[in-house]
Coordinates of C-alpha atoms and ligand atoms in Angstrom, one line a residue:
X1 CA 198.6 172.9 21.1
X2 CA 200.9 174.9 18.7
X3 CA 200.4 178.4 18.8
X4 CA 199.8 180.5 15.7
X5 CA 202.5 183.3 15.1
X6 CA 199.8 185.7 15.9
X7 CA 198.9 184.1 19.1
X8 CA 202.7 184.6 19.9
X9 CA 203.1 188.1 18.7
X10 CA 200.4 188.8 20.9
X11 CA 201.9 187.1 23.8
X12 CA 205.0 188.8 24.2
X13 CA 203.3 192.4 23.1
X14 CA 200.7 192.2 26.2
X15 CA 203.7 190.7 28.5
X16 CA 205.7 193.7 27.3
X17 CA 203.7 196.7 27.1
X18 CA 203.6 196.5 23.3
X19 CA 200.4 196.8 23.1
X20 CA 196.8 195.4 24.8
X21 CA 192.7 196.0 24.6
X22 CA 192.0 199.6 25.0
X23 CA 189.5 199.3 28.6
X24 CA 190.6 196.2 28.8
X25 CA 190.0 196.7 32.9
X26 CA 186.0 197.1 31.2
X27 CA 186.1 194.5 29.3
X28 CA 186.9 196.5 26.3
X29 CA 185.6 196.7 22.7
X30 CA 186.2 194.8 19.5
X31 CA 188.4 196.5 17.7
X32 CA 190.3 199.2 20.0
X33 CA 193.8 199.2 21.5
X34 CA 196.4 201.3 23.3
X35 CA 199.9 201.5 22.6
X36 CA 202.2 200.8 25.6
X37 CA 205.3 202.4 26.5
X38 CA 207.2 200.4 24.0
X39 CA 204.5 200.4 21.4
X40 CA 204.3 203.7 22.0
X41 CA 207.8 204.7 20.9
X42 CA 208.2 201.9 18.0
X43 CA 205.4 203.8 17.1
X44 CA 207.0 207.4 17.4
X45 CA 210.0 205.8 15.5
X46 CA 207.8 204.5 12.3
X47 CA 206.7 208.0 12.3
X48 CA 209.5 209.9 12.2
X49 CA 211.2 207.5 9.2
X50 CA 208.0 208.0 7.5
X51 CA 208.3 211.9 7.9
X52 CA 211.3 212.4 7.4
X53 CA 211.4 209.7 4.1
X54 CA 208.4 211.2 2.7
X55 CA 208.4 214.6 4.0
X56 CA 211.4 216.1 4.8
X57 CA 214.0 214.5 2.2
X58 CA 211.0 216.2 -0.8
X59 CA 210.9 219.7 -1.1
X60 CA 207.9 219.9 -2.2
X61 CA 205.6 218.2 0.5
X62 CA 203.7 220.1 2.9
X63 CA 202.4 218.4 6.2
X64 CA 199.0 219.2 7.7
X65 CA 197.5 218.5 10.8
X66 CA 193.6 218.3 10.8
X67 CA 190.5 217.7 13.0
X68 CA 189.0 214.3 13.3
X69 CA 185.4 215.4 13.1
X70 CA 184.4 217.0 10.7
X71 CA 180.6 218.2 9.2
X72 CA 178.1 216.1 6.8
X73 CA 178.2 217.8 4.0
X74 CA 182.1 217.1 3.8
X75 CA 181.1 213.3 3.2
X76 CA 178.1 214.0 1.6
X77 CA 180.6 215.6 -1.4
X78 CA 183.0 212.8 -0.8
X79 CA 180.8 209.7 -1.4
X80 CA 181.3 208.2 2.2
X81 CA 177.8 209.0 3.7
X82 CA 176.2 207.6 0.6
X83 CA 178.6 204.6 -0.7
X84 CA 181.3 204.0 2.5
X85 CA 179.7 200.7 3.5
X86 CA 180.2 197.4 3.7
X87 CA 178.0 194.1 3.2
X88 CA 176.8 192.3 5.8
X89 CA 173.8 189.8 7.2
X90 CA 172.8 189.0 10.6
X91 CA 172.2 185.8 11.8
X92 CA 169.0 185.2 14.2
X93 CA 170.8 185.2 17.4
X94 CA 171.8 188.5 16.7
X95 CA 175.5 188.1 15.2
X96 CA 176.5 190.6 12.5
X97 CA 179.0 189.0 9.6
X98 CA 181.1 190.8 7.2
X99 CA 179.9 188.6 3.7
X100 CA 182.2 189.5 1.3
X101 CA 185.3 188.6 3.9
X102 CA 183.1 185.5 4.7
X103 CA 182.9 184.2 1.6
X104 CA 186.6 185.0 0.5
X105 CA 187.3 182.7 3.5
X106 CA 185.1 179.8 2.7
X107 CA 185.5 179.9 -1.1
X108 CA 188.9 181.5 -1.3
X109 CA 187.7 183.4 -4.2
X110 CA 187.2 187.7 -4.5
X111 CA 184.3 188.8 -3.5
X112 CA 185.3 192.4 -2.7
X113 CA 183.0 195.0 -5.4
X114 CA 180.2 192.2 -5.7
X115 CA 176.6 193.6 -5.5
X116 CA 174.4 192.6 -2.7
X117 CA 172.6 190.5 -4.9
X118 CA 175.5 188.6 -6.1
X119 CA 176.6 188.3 -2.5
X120 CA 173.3 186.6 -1.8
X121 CA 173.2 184.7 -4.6
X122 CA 176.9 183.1 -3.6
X123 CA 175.8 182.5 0.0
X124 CA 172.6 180.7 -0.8
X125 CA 174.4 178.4 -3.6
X126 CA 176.7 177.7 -1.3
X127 CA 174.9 176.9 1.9
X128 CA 177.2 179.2 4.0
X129 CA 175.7 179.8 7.6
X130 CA 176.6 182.1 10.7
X131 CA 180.7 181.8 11.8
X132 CA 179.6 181.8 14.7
X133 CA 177.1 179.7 15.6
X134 CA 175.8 177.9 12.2
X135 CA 172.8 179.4 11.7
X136 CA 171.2 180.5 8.3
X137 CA 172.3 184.6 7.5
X138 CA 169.3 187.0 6.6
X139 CA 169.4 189.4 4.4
X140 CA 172.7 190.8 2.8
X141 CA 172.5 195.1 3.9
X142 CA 175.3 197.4 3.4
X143 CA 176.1 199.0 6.7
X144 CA 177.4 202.7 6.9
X145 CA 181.0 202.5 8.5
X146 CA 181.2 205.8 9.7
X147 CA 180.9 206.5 13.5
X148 CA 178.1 210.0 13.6
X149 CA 177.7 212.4 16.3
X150 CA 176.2 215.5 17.0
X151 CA 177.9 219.2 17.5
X152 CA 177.2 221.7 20.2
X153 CA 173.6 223.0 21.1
X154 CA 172.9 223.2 17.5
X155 CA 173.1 219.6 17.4
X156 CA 174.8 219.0 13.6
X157 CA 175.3 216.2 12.8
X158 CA 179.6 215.1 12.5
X159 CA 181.1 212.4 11.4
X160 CA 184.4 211.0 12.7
X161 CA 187.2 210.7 9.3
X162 CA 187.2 207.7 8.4
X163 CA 190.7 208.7 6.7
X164 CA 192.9 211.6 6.9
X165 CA 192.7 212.9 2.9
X166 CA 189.7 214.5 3.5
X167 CA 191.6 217.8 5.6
X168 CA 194.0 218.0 2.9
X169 CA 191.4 218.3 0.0
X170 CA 189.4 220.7 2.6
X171 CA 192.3 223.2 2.8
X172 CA 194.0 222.3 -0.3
X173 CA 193.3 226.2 -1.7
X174 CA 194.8 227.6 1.8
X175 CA 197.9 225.6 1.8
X176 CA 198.4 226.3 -1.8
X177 CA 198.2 230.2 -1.3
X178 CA 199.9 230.2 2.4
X179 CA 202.5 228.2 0.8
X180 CA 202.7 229.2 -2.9
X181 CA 203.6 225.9 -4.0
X182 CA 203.1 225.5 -7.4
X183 CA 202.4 222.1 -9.7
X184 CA 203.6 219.3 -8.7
X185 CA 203.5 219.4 -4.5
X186 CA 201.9 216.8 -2.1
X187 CA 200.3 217.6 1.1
X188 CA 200.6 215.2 3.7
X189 CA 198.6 214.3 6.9
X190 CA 199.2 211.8 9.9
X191 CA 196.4 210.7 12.2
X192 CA 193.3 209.1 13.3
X193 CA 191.0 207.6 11.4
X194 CA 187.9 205.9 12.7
X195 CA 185.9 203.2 11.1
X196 CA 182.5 201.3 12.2
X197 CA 184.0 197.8 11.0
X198 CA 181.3 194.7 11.1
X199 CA 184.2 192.6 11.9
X200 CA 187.7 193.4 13.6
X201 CA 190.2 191.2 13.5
X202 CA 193.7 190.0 13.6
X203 CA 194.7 192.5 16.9
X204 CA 195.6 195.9 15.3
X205 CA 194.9 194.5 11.7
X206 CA 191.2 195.7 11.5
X207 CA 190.1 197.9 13.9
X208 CA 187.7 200.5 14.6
X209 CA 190.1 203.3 15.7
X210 CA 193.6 203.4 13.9
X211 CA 196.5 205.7 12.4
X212 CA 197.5 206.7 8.6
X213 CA 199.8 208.5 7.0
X214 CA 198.2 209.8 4.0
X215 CA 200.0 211.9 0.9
X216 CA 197.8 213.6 -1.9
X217 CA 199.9 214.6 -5.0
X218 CA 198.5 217.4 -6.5
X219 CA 199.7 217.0 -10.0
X220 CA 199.5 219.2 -13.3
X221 CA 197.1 216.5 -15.2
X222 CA 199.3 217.3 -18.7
X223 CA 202.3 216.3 -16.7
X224 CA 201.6 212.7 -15.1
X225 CA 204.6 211.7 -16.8
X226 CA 207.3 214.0 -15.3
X227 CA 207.6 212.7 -11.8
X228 CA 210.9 214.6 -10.7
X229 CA 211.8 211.5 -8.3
X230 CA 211.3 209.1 -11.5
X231 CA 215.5 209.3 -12.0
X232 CA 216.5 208.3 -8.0
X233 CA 213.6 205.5 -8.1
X234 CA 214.0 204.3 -11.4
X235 CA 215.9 200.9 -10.7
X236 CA 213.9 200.3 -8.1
X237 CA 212.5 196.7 -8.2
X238 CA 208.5 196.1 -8.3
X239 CA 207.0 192.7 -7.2
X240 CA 203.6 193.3 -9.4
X241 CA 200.3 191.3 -9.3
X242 CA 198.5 192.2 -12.8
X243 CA 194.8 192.0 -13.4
X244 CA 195.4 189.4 -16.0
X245 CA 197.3 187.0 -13.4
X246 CA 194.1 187.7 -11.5
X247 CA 191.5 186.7 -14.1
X248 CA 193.7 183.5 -14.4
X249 CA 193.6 182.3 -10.9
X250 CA 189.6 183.4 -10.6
X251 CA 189.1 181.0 -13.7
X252 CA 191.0 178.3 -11.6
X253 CA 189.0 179.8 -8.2
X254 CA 192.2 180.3 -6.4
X255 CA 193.8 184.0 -4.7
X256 CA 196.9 182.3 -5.4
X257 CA 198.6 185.1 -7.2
X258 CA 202.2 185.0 -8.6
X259 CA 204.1 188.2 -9.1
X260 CA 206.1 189.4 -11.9
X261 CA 209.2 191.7 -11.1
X262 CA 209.6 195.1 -13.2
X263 CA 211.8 197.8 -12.7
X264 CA 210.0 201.5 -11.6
X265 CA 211.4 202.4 -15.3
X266 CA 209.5 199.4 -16.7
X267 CA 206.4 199.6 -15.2
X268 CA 205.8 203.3 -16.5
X269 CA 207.2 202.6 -20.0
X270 CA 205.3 198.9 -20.5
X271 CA 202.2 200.6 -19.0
X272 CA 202.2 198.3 -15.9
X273 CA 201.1 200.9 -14.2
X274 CA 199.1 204.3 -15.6
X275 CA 201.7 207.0 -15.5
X276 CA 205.6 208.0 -13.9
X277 CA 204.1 209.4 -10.5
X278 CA 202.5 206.1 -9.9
X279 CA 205.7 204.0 -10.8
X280 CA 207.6 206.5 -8.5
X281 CA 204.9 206.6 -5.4
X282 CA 205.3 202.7 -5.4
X283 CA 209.1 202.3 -6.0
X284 CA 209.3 205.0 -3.1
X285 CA 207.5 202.5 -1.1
X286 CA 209.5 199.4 -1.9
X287 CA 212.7 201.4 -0.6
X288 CA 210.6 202.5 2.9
X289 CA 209.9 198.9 3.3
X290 CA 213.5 197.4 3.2
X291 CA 214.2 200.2 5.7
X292 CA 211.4 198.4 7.9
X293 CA 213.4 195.1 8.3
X294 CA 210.6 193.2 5.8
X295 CA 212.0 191.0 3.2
X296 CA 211.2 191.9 -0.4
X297 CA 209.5 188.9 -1.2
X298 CA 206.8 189.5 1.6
X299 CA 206.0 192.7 -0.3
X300 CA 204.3 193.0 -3.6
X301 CA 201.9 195.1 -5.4
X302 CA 198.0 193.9 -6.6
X303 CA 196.8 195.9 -9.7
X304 CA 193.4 196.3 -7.8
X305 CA 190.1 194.7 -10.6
X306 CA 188.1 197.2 -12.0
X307 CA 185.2 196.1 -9.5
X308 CA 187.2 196.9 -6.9
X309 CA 188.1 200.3 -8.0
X310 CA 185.4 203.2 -8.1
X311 CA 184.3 204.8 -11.4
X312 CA 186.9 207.9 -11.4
X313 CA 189.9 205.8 -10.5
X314 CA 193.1 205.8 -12.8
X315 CA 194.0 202.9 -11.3
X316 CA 194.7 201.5 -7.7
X317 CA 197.8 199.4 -6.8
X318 CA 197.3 197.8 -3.4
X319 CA 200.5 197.9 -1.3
X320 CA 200.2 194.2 0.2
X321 CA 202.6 193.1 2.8
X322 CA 202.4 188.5 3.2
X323 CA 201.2 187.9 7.0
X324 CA 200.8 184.7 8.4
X325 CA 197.1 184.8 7.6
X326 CA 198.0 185.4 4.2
X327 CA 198.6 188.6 2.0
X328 CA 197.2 191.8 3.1
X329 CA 196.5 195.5 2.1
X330 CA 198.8 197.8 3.8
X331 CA 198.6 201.0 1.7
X332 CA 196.1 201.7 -1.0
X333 CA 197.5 203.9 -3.6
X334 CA 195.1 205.5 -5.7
X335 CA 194.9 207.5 -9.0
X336 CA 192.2 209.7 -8.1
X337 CA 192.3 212.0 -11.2
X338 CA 190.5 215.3 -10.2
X339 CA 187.5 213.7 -8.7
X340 CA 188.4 214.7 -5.0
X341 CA 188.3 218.6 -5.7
X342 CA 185.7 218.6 -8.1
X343 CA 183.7 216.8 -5.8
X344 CA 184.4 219.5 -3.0
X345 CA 183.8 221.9 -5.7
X346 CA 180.5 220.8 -6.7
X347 CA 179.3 220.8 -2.7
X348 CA 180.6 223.9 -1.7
X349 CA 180.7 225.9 -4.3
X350 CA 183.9 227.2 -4.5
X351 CA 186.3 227.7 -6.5
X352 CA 189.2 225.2 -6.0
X353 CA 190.8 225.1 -9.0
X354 CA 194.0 226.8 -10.0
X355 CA 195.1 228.9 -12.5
X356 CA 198.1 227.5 -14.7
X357 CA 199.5 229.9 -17.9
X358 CA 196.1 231.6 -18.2
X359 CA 193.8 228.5 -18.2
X360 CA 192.2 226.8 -14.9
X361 CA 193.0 223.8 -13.9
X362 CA 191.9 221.3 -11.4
X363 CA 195.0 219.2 -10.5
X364 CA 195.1 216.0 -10.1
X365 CA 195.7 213.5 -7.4
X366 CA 197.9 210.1 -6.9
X367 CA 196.9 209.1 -3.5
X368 CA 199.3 206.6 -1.1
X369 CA 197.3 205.9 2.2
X370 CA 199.8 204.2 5.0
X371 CA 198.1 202.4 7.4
X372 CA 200.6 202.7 11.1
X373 CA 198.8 199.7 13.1
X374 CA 198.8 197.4 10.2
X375 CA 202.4 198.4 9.2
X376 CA 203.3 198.1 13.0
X377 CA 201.6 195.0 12.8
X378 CA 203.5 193.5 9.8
X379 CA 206.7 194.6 11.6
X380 CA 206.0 192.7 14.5
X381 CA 205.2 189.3 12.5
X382 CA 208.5 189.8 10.4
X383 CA 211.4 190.4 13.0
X384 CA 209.2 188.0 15.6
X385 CA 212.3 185.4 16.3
X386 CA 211.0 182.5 18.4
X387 CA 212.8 181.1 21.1
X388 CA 215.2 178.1 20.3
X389 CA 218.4 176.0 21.5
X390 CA 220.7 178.6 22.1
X391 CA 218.5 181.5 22.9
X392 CA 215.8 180.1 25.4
X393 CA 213.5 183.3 25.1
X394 CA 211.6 185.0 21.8
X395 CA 212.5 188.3 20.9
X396 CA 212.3 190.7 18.1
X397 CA 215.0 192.0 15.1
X398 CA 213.8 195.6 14.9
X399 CA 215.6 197.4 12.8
X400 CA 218.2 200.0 15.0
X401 CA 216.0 203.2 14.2
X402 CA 212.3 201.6 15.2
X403 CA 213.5 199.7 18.2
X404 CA 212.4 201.2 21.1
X405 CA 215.4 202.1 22.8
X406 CA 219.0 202.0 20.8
X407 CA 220.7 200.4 23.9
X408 CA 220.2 199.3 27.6
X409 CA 222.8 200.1 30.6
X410 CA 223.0 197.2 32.9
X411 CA 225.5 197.3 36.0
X412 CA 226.4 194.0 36.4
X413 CA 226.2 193.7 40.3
X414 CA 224.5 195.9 42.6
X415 CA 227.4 197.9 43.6
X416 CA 227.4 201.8 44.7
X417 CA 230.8 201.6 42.6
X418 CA 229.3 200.2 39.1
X419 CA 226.0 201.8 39.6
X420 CA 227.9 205.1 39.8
X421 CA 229.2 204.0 36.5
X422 CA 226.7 203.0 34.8
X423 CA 224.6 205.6 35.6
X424 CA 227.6 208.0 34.6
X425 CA 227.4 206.1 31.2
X426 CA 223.8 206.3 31.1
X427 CA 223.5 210.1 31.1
X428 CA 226.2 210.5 28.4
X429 CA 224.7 208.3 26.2
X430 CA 221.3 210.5 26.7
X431 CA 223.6 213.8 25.9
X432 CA 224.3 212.2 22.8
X433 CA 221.2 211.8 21.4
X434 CA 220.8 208.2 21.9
X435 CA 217.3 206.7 23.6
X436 CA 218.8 204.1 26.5
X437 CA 217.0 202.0 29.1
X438 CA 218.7 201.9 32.2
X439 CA 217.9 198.1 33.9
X440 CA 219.0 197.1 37.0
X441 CA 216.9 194.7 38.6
X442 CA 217.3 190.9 38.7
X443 CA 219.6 188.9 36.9
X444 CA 222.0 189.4 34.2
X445 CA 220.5 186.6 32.0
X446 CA 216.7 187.6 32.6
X447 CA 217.6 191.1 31.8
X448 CA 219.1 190.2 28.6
X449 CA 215.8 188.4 27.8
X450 CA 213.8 191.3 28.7
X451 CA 215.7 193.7 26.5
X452 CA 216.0 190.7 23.6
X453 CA 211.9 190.6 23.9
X454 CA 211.8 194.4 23.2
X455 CA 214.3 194.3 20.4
X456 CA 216.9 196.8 22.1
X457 CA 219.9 196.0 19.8
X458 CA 222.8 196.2 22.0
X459 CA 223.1 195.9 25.8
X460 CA 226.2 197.3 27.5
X461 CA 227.1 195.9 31.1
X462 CA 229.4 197.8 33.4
X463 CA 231.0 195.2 35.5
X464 CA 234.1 194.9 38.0
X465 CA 236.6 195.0 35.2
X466 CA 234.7 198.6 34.5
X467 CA 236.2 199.9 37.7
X468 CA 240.1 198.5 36.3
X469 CA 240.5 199.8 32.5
X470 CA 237.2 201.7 32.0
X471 CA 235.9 199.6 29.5
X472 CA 232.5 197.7 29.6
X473 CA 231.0 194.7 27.5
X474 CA 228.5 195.0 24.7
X475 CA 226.4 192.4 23.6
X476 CA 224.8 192.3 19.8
X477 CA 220.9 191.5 20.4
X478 CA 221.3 189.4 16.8
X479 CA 224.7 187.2 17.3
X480 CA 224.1 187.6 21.4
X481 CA 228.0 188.1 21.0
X482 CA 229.8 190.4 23.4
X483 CA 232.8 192.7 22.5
X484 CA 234.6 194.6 25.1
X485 CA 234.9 198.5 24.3
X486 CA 236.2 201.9 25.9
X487 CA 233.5 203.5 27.5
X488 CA 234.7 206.6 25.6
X489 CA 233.9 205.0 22.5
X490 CA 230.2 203.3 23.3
X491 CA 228.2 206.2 22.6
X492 CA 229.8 206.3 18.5
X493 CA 229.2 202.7 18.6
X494 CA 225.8 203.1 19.7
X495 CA 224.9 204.8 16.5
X496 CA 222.0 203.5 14.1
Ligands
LIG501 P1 190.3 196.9 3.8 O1 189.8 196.5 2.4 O2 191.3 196.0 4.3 O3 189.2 197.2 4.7 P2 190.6 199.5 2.7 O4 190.8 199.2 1.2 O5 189.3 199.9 3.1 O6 191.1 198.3 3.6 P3 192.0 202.0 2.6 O7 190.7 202.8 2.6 O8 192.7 201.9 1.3 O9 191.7 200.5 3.2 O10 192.9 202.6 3.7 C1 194.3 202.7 3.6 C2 195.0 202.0 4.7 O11 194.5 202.3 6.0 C3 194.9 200.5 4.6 O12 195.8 199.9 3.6 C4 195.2 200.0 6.0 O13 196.6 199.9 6.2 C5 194.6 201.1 6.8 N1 193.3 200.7 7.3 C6 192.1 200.8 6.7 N2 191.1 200.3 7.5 C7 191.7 199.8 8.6 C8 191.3 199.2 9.8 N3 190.0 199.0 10.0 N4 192.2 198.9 10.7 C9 193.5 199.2 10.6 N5 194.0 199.8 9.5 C10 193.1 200.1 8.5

């Protein structure tokens, strides 16, 4: 049987320590994994270009670092307790579907922002049963996402984030006064988010426990249009998916979607997209992605349909990235308008607005939401290279700065003599900065293939000749060429 891309992702990332079930010695739970030590670190990796893309190269974003459970009343204010919920309908043996995911699979049309009615109404029209095992679905419910607990002796009830903007709109009047930043600045966040879902899927696709990076913009609303990063992103090519190209293909009932290219210049000025720090937020985006080693045309951008959106949006622009299951949302970005602090306002009754030339103000918000697991996911599918003629082993084209290590040390031969070498190599390579994996066990092909399956990009062997002229081999994970070099000069050759 041929194997679906997924199924060999998967493969090689449990084989490698890329990642695998969370308790998996338990049995585990739908929807949980762990990094391994090289999930881990292409994990670390994605991080840091994030950070230092979005953070550190911007003067003017602030990065927080919040709690994961936080008290009712925050998601009372935010909507969540009341509205974060999804439809589904139980079957009577007990299993628990997702319908409007359901019904996009079996009728390839939108059903995301349908009522529970409607929901209904599509299911019974179209005699659509249990995924599982076929038998007629009850009743359509929503089901809360959000995983409760209880706090201390006092027993208050907690909720788990189920995404990391909430901290930032929490202590959005301390940072502003610890920091004095003034209109425009963005307060950043990286972390756990946690999510009930009916139906995980796709390994680290949908799960119940995952990673974002999350930015909130806090924006003078008179000055939308005067993104200071409009003039570096300007050129910047969008692939966009407009609601009209939607309405189109729903008439046809197809998701089929084609994409029209604009500029970040265009999109603001033919009102593609509602103002300059939108344009901007998703040129910025396009430009992380290329650094990610995922090809432009697997990247576009779906004007999200009004019943998709809730009532206070400005409009949503779904990052989505093409997977081999077809296209999927990895960032939301979101013009929230004021609605996130005047919420907040309205429940706690303070005072959260700012005051601007005399008047108050309550800023507002352009939202992008990274998802890690999905984007790690994406990754994974795009610089997956199967095995073939000339390379008898799969492996993976991570770009240099997310692979998990920039280079392995391999002596050739188990030596005293090239081991001492190697190992001398080794620990100047370290002193410089680089991350190296030092292999020395089995043989020289097989440790190729383990470092090809890992997607360390070069692989120096010290070998006899080492001992002779001090030079040692390196071999290019993409060509699988090898060039003899000075082992003075591997370390600069080593650089991303
Ligand atoms: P979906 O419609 O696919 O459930 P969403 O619209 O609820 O996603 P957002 O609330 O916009 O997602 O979250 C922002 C990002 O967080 C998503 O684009 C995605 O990358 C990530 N994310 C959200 N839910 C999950 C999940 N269950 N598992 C992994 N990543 C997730």
């Amino acid at each position: 049987m041929v194997k679906s891309l997924l199924d060999e992702v998967m493969t090689v990332s449990l084989r490698r320590g890329i990642l695998y079930p969370s308790a998996e010695i338990y049995g585990g739970l739908a929807g949980f994994y762990d990094f391994g030590p090289i999930g881990a670190r292409i994990r670390n990796n994605l991080i840091a270009l994030w950070r230092n893309r979005f953070i550190e190269r911007r003067d003017i974003v602030y990065e927080i670092s919040g709690n994961t459970i936080l008290p009712s009343p925050v998601f009372k204010a935010s909507g969540h307790l009341d509205h974060f919920t999804d439809p589904s309908a139980e079957c009577q043996k007990g299993h628990v579907s997702r319908i409007d995911q359901l019904i996009e699979e079996k009728l390839q049309i939108h059903a995301e922002g349908k009522s529970n009615k409607e929901l209904a109404e599509i299911i019974a029209q179209n005699k659509i049963r249990c995924p599982v095992c076929g038998d007629p679905l009850g009743e359509v419910k929503s089901f809360g996402l959000m995983f409760g607990t209880n706090v201390g002796g006092e027993r208050r009830q907690a909720f788990l984030r189920p995404e990391t903007a909430q901290n930032i709109f929490l202590g959005f009047k301390r940072v502003q006064t610890a920091t004095r930043a003034k209109l425009p600045f963005g307060v950043a966040q990286i972390g756990r988010s946690y999510r009930n879902e009916i139906s995980p899927r796709q390994s680290i696709v949908r799960v119940r426990e995952f990673s974002q990076m999350e930015i909130e913009y806090f924006i003078d609303p008179n000055q939308m249009n005067e993104c200071p990063f409009f003039e570096e992103l300007s050129g910047i090519k969008l692939n966009l998916v407009t609601q009209e190209e939607q309405e189109k293909a729903a008439k046809k009932k197809s998701t089929d979607y084609s994409s029209i290219q604009v500029t970040v210049k265009d999109a603001y000025e033919k009102k593609y997209v509602p103002n300059q720090w939108m344009a901007c937020t998703l040129g910025d985006e396009v430009v992380f992605f290329q650094e990610l080693g995922i090809p432009e045309n697997a990247v576009r951008f779906r004007h999200m349909r009004p019943e998709e959106t809730p009532h206070y949006s400005g409009g949503n622009f779904d990052l989505e990235i093409l997977f081999s299951f077809g296209w999927k949302e990895v960032i939301g970005n979101a013009y929230r308008q004021d609605h996130d602090l005047r919420s907040h306002m309205n429940g706690s009754k303070k005072d959260l607005s700012l005051e601007l030339e005399g008047k108050k103000i309550i800023p507002h918000v352009i939202e992008p939401s990274f998802g890690i697991d999905r984007m790690i996911y994406a990754i994974l599918e795009h610089t997956y290279r199967p095995k073939n003629k000339s390379r008898g082993w799969s492996w993976f084209q991570f770009p240099v700065n997310l692979a998990p290590y920039h280079a392995v040390i391999l002596p050739l031969l188990n030596r005293p003599e090239l081991e001492e070498a190697a190992r001398r190599l080794y620990q100047q390579c370290k002193l410089q900065g680089h991350s190296i994996l030092y292999d020395d066990r089995g043989r020289i092909g097989r440790r190729y293939a383990r470092a090809d399956e890992i997607g360390i990009p070069k692989a120096v062997t010290i070998d006899p000749q080492t001992l002779d002229d001090q030079t040692a081999t390196i071999r290019d994970r993409d060509t699988a060429q090898q060039t003899r070099h000075l082992l003075s000069e591997i370390s600069i050759l080593l650089k991303p």
